[in-house]
PDB file of C-alpha atoms in Angstrom:
ATOM      1  CA  MET A 162     178.022-208.866  61.766  1.00 47.00           C
ATOM      2  CA  ALA A 163     175.601-206.252  63.074  1.00 52.00           C
ATOM      3  CA  ARG A 164     172.131-207.400  64.017  1.00 54.00           C
ATOM      4  CA  PRO A 165     169.302-206.434  61.645  1.00 51.00           C
ATOM      5  CA  ARG A 166     167.450-203.319  62.767  1.00 55.00           C
ATOM      6  CA  LYS A 167     164.122-205.168  62.617  1.00 51.00           C
ATOM      7  CA  PRO A 168     163.481-208.770  63.677  1.00 56.00           C
ATOM      8  CA  LEU A 169     163.317-211.133  60.740  1.00 75.00           C
ATOM      9  CA  LEU A 170     160.170-212.715  62.097  1.00 88.00           C
ATOM     10  CA  SER A 171     157.313-211.418  64.225  1.00 92.00           C
ATOM     11  CA  THR A 172     153.803-212.474  65.115  1.00 94.00           C
ATOM     12  CA  ASP A 173     152.323-209.581  63.141  1.00 94.00           C
ATOM     13  CA  ARG A 174     154.364-210.457  60.069  1.00 94.00           C
ATOM     14  CA  ILE A 175     153.296-214.110  60.216  1.00 95.00           C
ATOM     15  CA  VAL A 176     149.645-213.141  60.563  1.00 96.00           C
ATOM     16  CA  ALA A 177     149.822-210.610  57.733  1.00 96.00           C
ATOM     17  CA  THR A 178     151.456-213.135  55.412  1.00 96.00           C
ATOM     18  CA  ALA A 179     148.952-215.852  56.345  1.00 97.00           C
ATOM     19  CA  ARG A 180     146.064-213.443  55.769  1.00 97.00           C
ATOM     20  CA  SER A 181     147.392-212.619  52.307  1.00 97.00           C
ATOM     21  CA  LEU A 182     147.596-216.326  51.487  1.00 96.00           C
ATOM     22  CA  VAL A 183     144.063-216.956  52.747  1.00 97.00           C
ATOM     23  CA  ASP A 184     142.727-213.996  50.771  1.00 96.00           C
ATOM     24  CA  ALA A 185     144.444-215.073  47.569  1.00 96.00           C
ATOM     25  CA  GLU A 186     144.174-218.849  47.690  1.00 96.00           C
ATOM     26  CA  GLY A 187     141.903-219.935  50.543  1.00 96.00           C
ATOM     27  CA  LEU A 188     142.408-221.723  53.856  1.00 95.00           C
ATOM     28  CA  ALA A 189     144.005-224.777  52.257  1.00 94.00           C
ATOM     29  CA  ALA A 190     146.933-222.668  51.045  1.00 93.00           C
ATOM     30  CA  VAL A 191     148.149-222.055  54.579  1.00 94.00           C
ATOM     31  CA  SER A 192     150.726-224.473  55.943  1.00 92.00           C
ATOM     32  CA  THR A 193     153.780-223.934  58.103  1.00 90.00           C
ATOM     33  CA  ARG A 194     155.986-224.977  55.187  1.00 91.00           C
ATOM     34  CA  ARG A 195     154.316-222.534  52.790  1.00 93.00           C
ATOM     35  CA  LEU A 196     154.401-219.714  55.324  1.00 93.00           C
ATOM     36  CA  ALA A 197     158.054-220.305  56.087  1.00 92.00           C
ATOM     37  CA  ALA A 198     158.849-220.152  52.382  1.00 92.00           C
ATOM     38  CA  GLU A 199     156.868-216.932  51.937  1.00 92.00           C
ATOM     39  CA  LEU A 200     158.588-215.377  54.941  1.00 92.00           C
ATOM     40  CA  GLY A 201     162.052-216.582  53.983  1.00 90.00           C
ATOM     41  CA  VAL A 202     162.638-218.438  57.243  1.00 88.00           C
ATOM     42  CA  SER A 203     162.978-222.023  58.392  1.00 83.00           C
ATOM     43  CA  GLY A 204     159.787-223.863  59.325  1.00 77.00           C
ATOM     44  CA  PRO A 205     160.721-224.485  62.989  1.00 82.00           C
ATOM     45  CA  SER A 206     161.160-220.760  63.594  1.00 86.00           C
ATOM     46  CA  LEU A 207     157.398-220.313  63.249  1.00 89.00           C
ATOM     47  CA  TYR A 208     156.872-222.429  66.345  1.00 89.00           C
ATOM     48  CA  ASN A 209     158.400-219.683  68.470  1.00 89.00           C
ATOM     49  CA  HIS A 210     155.196-217.751  67.711  1.00 92.00           C
ATOM     50  CA  PHE A 211     152.515-220.339  66.892  1.00 93.00           C
ATOM     51  CA  ARG A 212     152.399-224.031  67.774  1.00 91.00           C
ATOM     52  CA  THR A 213     149.937-225.081  65.058  1.00 92.00           C
ATOM     53  CA  LYS A 214     148.427-224.011  61.758  1.00 93.00           C
ATOM     54  CA  ASP A 215     145.048-223.667  63.492  1.00 94.00           C
ATOM     55  CA  GLN A 216     146.522-221.096  65.874  1.00 95.00           C
ATOM     56  CA  ILE A 217     147.733-219.096  62.892  1.00 95.00           C
ATOM     57  CA  LEU A 218     144.293-219.178  61.272  1.00 97.00           C
ATOM     58  CA  GLU A 219     142.704-218.159  64.572  1.00 97.00           C
ATOM     59  CA  ALA A 220     145.059-215.178  64.689  1.00 97.00           C
ATOM     60  CA  VAL A 221     144.149-214.247  61.116  1.00 97.00           C
ATOM     61  CA  ALA A 222     140.460-214.435  62.005  1.00 97.00           C
ATOM     62  CA  ASP A 223     141.012-212.212  65.017  1.00 97.00           C
ATOM     63  CA  ALA A 224     142.922-209.681  62.929  1.00 97.00           C
ATOM     64  CA  VAL A 225     139.912-209.459  60.613  1.00 97.00           C
ATOM     65  CA  SER A 226     137.553-209.064  63.593  1.00 97.00           C
ATOM     66  CA  ALA A 227     139.728-206.204  64.796  1.00 97.00           C
ATOM     67  CA  GLN A 228     138.888-204.301  61.603  1.00 97.00           C
ATOM     68  CA  VAL A 229     135.212-204.059  62.617  1.00 98.00           C
ATOM     69  CA  ASP A 230     134.229-200.627  63.940  1.00 98.00           C
ATOM     70  CA  LEU A 231     132.713-200.690  67.437  1.00 98.00           C
ATOM     71  CA  SER A 232     132.540-196.946  68.076  1.00 97.00           C
ATOM     72  CA  MET A 233     128.810-196.856  67.357  1.00 97.00           C
ATOM     73  CA  PHE A 234     128.178-198.631  70.649  1.00 97.00           C
ATOM     74  CA  GLU A 235     129.970-195.908  72.592  1.00 95.00           C
ATOM     75  CA  ASP A 236     129.004-192.603  70.977  1.00 95.00           C
ATOM     76  CA  GLY A 237     125.328-192.349  71.919  1.00 94.00           C
ATOM     77  CA  ARG A 238     123.683-193.831  68.837  1.00 96.00           C
ATOM     78  CA  ASP A 239     120.370-195.576  69.556  1.00 97.00           C
ATOM     79  CA  TRP A 240     120.472-199.369  69.582  1.00 97.00           C
ATOM     80  CA  ARG A 241     118.904-199.784  66.126  1.00 97.00           C
ATOM     81  CA  THR A 242     121.238-197.316  64.414  1.00 98.00           C
ATOM     82  CA  ALA A 243     124.215-198.811  66.233  1.00 98.00           C
ATOM     83  CA  LEU A 244     123.292-202.341  65.118  1.00 98.00           C
ATOM     84  CA  HIS A 245     122.860-201.190  61.535  1.00 98.00           C
ATOM     85  CA  ASP A 246     126.176-199.341  61.410  1.00 98.00           C
ATOM     86  CA  TRP A 247     128.012-202.206  63.107  1.00 98.00           C
ATOM     87  CA  ALA A 248     126.527-204.739  60.688  1.00 98.00           C
ATOM     88  CA  VAL A 249     127.674-202.659  57.718  1.00 97.00           C
ATOM     89  CA  SER A 250     131.195-202.413  59.137  1.00 97.00           C
ATOM     90  CA  TYR A 251     131.297-206.124  59.976  1.00 97.00           C
ATOM     91  CA  ARG A 252     130.151-207.136  56.502  1.00 96.00           C
ATOM     92  CA  ALA A 253     132.709-204.828  54.907  1.00 95.00           C
ATOM     93  CA  ALA A 254     135.504-206.584  56.815  1.00 96.00           C
ATOM     94  CA  LEU A 255     134.210-210.005  55.785  1.00 96.00           C
ATOM     95  CA  ARG A 256     133.681-208.906  52.194  1.00 93.00           C
ATOM     96  CA  ASP A 257     137.368-207.972  52.049  1.00 94.00           C
ATOM     97  CA  HIS A 258     138.408-211.327  53.552  1.00 95.00           C
ATOM     98  CA  PRO A 259     135.673-213.860  52.639  1.00 94.00           C
ATOM     99  CA  ASN A 260     137.907-216.933  52.809  1.00 95.00           C
ATOM    100  CA  ILE A 261     138.394-216.566  56.570  1.00 96.00           C
ATOM    101  CA  VAL A 262     134.628-216.601  57.275  1.00 96.00           C
ATOM    102  CA  PRO A 263     134.498-220.368  58.016  1.00 94.00           C
ATOM    103  CA  VAL A 264     137.012-219.837  60.838  1.00 96.00           C
ATOM    104  CA  LEU A 265     135.112-216.837  62.199  1.00 96.00           C
ATOM    105  CA  ALA A 266     131.873-218.833  62.056  1.00 93.00           C
ATOM    106  CA  ARG A 267     133.198-221.166  64.758  1.00 92.00           C
ATOM    107  CA  GLY A 268     132.641-218.358  67.262  1.00 92.00           C
ATOM    108  CA  PRO A 269     135.054-216.090  69.111  1.00 93.00           C
ATOM    109  CA  GLY A 270     136.516-218.795  71.352  1.00 93.00           C
ATOM    110  CA  ARG A 271     139.465-217.094  73.052  1.00 93.00           C
ATOM    111  CA  ARG A 272     140.156-214.532  70.319  1.00 96.00           C
ATOM    112  CA  PRO A 273     140.474-211.082  71.971  1.00 97.00           C
ATOM    113  CA  ALA A 274     139.022-208.972  69.133  1.00 97.00           C
ATOM    114  CA  GLY A 275     136.184-211.424  68.609  1.00 96.00           C
ATOM    115  CA  LEU A 276     135.355-211.365  72.311  1.00 97.00           C
ATOM    116  CA  ARG A 277     135.446-207.544  72.384  1.00 97.00           C
ATOM    117  CA  LEU A 278     133.021-207.550  69.481  1.00 97.00           C
ATOM    118  CA  ALA A 279     130.597-209.930  71.209  1.00 97.00           C
ATOM    119  CA  ASP A 280     130.901-208.004  74.468  1.00 97.00           C
ATOM    120  CA  ALA A 281     130.172-204.668  72.762  1.00 97.00           C
ATOM    121  CA  VAL A 282     127.026-205.907  71.025  1.00 97.00           C
ATOM    122  CA  PHE A 283     125.630-207.706  74.070  1.00 98.00           C
ATOM    123  CA  GLY A 284     126.426-204.818  76.413  1.00 97.00           C
ATOM    124  CA  ALA A 285     124.845-202.244  74.129  1.00 97.00           C
ATOM    125  CA  MET A 286     121.634-204.237  73.799  1.00 97.00           C
ATOM    126  CA  VAL A 287     121.334-204.771  77.560  1.00 97.00           C
ATOM    127  CA  ASP A 288     122.058-201.090  78.192  1.00 97.00           C
ATOM    128  CA  ALA A 289     119.286-200.224  75.717  1.00 96.00           C
ATOM    129  CA  GLY A 290     116.788-202.223  77.756  1.00 96.00           C
ATOM    130  CA  TRP A 291     116.789-205.620  76.080  1.00 97.00           C
ATOM    131  CA  PRO A 292     116.614-208.547  78.522  1.00 96.00           C
ATOM    132  CA  PRO A 293     119.914-210.477  78.568  1.00 97.00           C
ATOM    133  CA  ALA A 294     118.417-213.571  76.913  1.00 96.00           C
ATOM    134  CA  GLN A 295     117.075-211.530  74.006  1.00 97.00           C
ATOM    135  CA  ALA A 296     120.310-209.541  73.777  1.00 97.00           C
ATOM    136  CA  THR A 297     122.127-212.851  73.326  1.00 97.00           C
ATOM    137  CA  SER A 298     119.684-213.896  70.619  1.00 97.00           C
ATOM    138  CA  ILE A 299     120.152-210.582  68.808  1.00 97.00           C
ATOM    139  CA  GLY A 300     123.924-211.016  68.772  1.00 96.00           C
ATOM    140  CA  ALA A 301     123.569-214.538  67.401  1.00 96.00           C
ATOM    141  CA  LEU A 302     120.982-213.503  64.814  1.00 96.00           C
ATOM    142  CA  MET A 303     123.130-210.686  63.506  1.00 97.00           C
ATOM    143  CA  ARG A 304     126.179-212.948  63.243  1.00 95.00           C
ATOM    144  CA  TYR A 305     124.205-215.536  61.262  1.00 94.00           C
ATOM    145  CA  PHE A 306     122.912-212.913  58.867  1.00 96.00           C
ATOM    146  CA  ILE A 307     126.177-211.047  58.360  1.00 96.00           C
ATOM    147  CA  MET A 308     128.325-214.136  57.940  1.00 94.00           C
ATOM    148  CA  GLY A 309     125.793-215.772  55.655  1.00 92.00           C
ATOM    149  CA  SER A 310     125.837-212.712  53.423  1.00 92.00           C
ATOM    150  CA  ALA A 311     129.631-212.927  53.201  1.00 90.00           C
ATOM    151  CA  LEU A 312     129.866-216.617  52.321  1.00 87.00           C
ATOM    152  CA  GLY A 313     128.883-216.158  48.712  1.00 84.00           C
ATOM    153  CA  SER A 314     127.258-213.958  46.102  1.00 87.00           C
ATOM    154  CA  PHE A 315     123.686-214.552  44.971  1.00 89.00           C
ATOM    155  CA  ALA A 316     124.180-212.579  41.779  1.00 89.00           C
ATOM    156  CA  GLY A 317     127.564-214.171  41.157  1.00 89.00           C
ATOM    157  CA  GLY A 318     125.950-217.590  41.212  1.00 91.00           C
ATOM    158  CA  PHE A 319     124.450-217.122  37.743  1.00 92.00           C
ATOM    159  CA  VAL A 320     126.477-217.528  34.562  1.00 92.00           C
ATOM    160  CA  ASP A 321     126.869-214.738  32.025  1.00 92.00           C
ATOM    161  CA  ASP A 322     125.291-216.747  29.205  1.00 92.00           C
ATOM    162  CA  GLU A 323     121.773-216.022  27.972  1.00 89.00           C
ATOM    163  CA  THR A 324     121.456-219.557  26.548  1.00 91.00           C
ATOM    164  CA  ALA A 325     122.011-221.152  29.964  1.00 92.00           C
ATOM    165  CA  TYR A 326     118.458-220.632  31.198  1.00 93.00           C
ATOM    166  CA  ASP A 327     115.981-222.080  28.731  1.00 92.00           C
ATOM    167  CA  PRO A 328     112.583-220.356  29.138  1.00 92.00           C
ATOM    168  CA  ALA A 329     110.937-223.739  28.707  1.00 93.00           C
ATOM    169  CA  ASP A 330     112.607-224.920  31.898  1.00 94.00           C
ATOM    170  CA  TYR A 331     112.991-221.616  33.768  1.00 94.00           C
ATOM    171  CA  PRO A 332     110.248-219.258  32.600  1.00 95.00           C
ATOM    172  CA  HIS A 333     111.131-216.573  35.143  1.00 95.00           C
ATOM    173  CA  LEU A 334     114.914-216.500  34.654  1.00 93.00           C
ATOM    174  CA  GLY A 335     115.041-214.837  31.267  1.00 91.00           C
ATOM    175  CA  GLN A 336     117.241-212.024  32.619  1.00 91.00           C
ATOM    176  CA  ALA A 337     119.279-214.101  35.068  1.00 92.00           C
ATOM    177  CA  HIS A 338     122.343-214.033  32.831  1.00 91.00           C
ATOM    178  CA  LEU A 339     122.560-210.271  33.462  1.00 91.00           C
ATOM    179  CA  LEU A 340     122.855-210.583  37.227  1.00 91.00           C
ATOM    180  CA  SER A 341     126.583-211.207  37.292  1.00 86.00           C
ATOM    181  CA  GLU A 342     127.194-207.861  35.560  1.00 86.00           C
ATOM    182  CA  GLN A 343     125.733-206.047  38.580  1.00 88.00           C
ATOM    183  CA  GLN A 344     126.910-208.463  41.248  1.00 89.00           C
ATOM    184  CA  GLU A 345     128.157-205.922  43.794  1.00 89.00           C
ATOM    185  CA  LYS A 346     125.122-203.641  43.460  1.00 91.00           C
ATOM    186  CA  ILE A 347     122.644-206.511  43.764  1.00 92.00           C
ATOM    187  CA  ASP A 348     124.397-208.085  46.721  1.00 92.00           C
ATOM    188  CA  GLU A 349     124.643-204.749  48.551  1.00 93.00           C
ATOM    189  CA  ARG A 350     120.957-204.062  47.969  1.00 94.00           C
ATOM    190  CA  ALA A 351     120.012-207.534  49.170  1.00 94.00           C
ATOM    191  CA  PHE A 352     122.071-207.058  52.323  1.00 96.00           C
ATOM    192  CA  GLU A 353     120.478-203.694  53.101  1.00 96.00           C
ATOM    193  CA  THR A 354     116.993-205.101  52.400  1.00 97.00           C
ATOM    194  CA  GLY A 355     117.542-208.019  54.755  1.00 97.00           C
ATOM    195  CA  LEU A 356     119.154-205.841  57.411  1.00 98.00           C
ATOM    196  CA  ALA A 357     116.238-203.370  57.337  1.00 98.00           C
ATOM    197  CA  ALA A 358     113.765-206.253  57.655  1.00 97.00           C
ATOM    198  CA  LEU A 359     115.640-207.683  60.632  1.00 97.00           C
ATOM    199  CA  LEU A 360     115.811-204.331  62.384  1.00 98.00           C
ATOM    200  CA  ASP A 361     112.141-203.595  61.682  1.00 98.00           C
ATOM    201  CA  GLY A 362     111.222-206.910  63.289  1.00 97.00           C
ATOM    202  CA  LEU A 363     113.449-206.256  66.281  1.00 98.00           C
ATOM    203  CA  ALA A 364     111.938-202.782  66.699  1.00 97.00           C
ATOM    204  CA  LEU A 365     108.484-204.354  67.017  1.00 96.00           C
ATOM    205  CA  GLN A 366     109.783-206.767  69.626  1.00 96.00           C
ATOM    206  CA  TYR A 367     111.476-203.909  71.449  1.00 96.00           C
ATOM    207  CA  GLU A 368     108.170-202.067  71.755  1.00 94.00           C
ATOM    208  CA  GLN A 369     106.665-205.131  73.399  1.00 92.00           C
ATOM    209  CA  VAL A 370     109.634-205.436  75.746  1.00 91.00           C
ATOM    210  CA  ARG A 371     109.349-201.815  76.818  1.00 87.00           C
ATOM    211  CA  ARG A 372     105.611-202.174  77.488  1.00 87.00           C
ATOM    212  CA  THR A 373     106.286-205.005  79.922  1.00 85.00           C
ATOM    213  CA  VAL A 374     108.922-203.108  81.885  1.00 69.00           C
TER     214      VAL A 374
END
């Protein structure tokens, strides 16, 4: 019998299948048995590519990190514009794959794309004149903000039922039942509001840094 033209199993195919499972059903859905069934292979064959489930999830997380645009740190944009554009790209990747955020929140570890991301942000801030310690803090701050925004929806946390929020108990939530109808718009606006506030604050600090140089 002739060999198949494409390998039955590959690292990329395992990662893509695991990512689809995480997106659809969450982290708990991923197991070597489930993946093997989805891929149509025997369970032990996965171990030729990954030794553990955690390694698979780490690879999924890195594949999501690789979707984040880093070109803004290389094309001459000023540090504030670059941070803004990077944050928007990063959040977009997490918004598309929110169930993997808890794995990403552990930090980049040894993940290549995650490390390239951290390196790009830190390097761009230092090159812009931020002291290394503050550049580190900026990278951490932005990660906290972006990942926090991707963990859940503020607007989606309210039920679409006008009887749920009795004015006697919640006098200021009379329109809260309408929030879920505009979930995406509200969450996007909240993200941009918070991002602008963060960057405004950093710009003030940057002025102080430059005066001491």
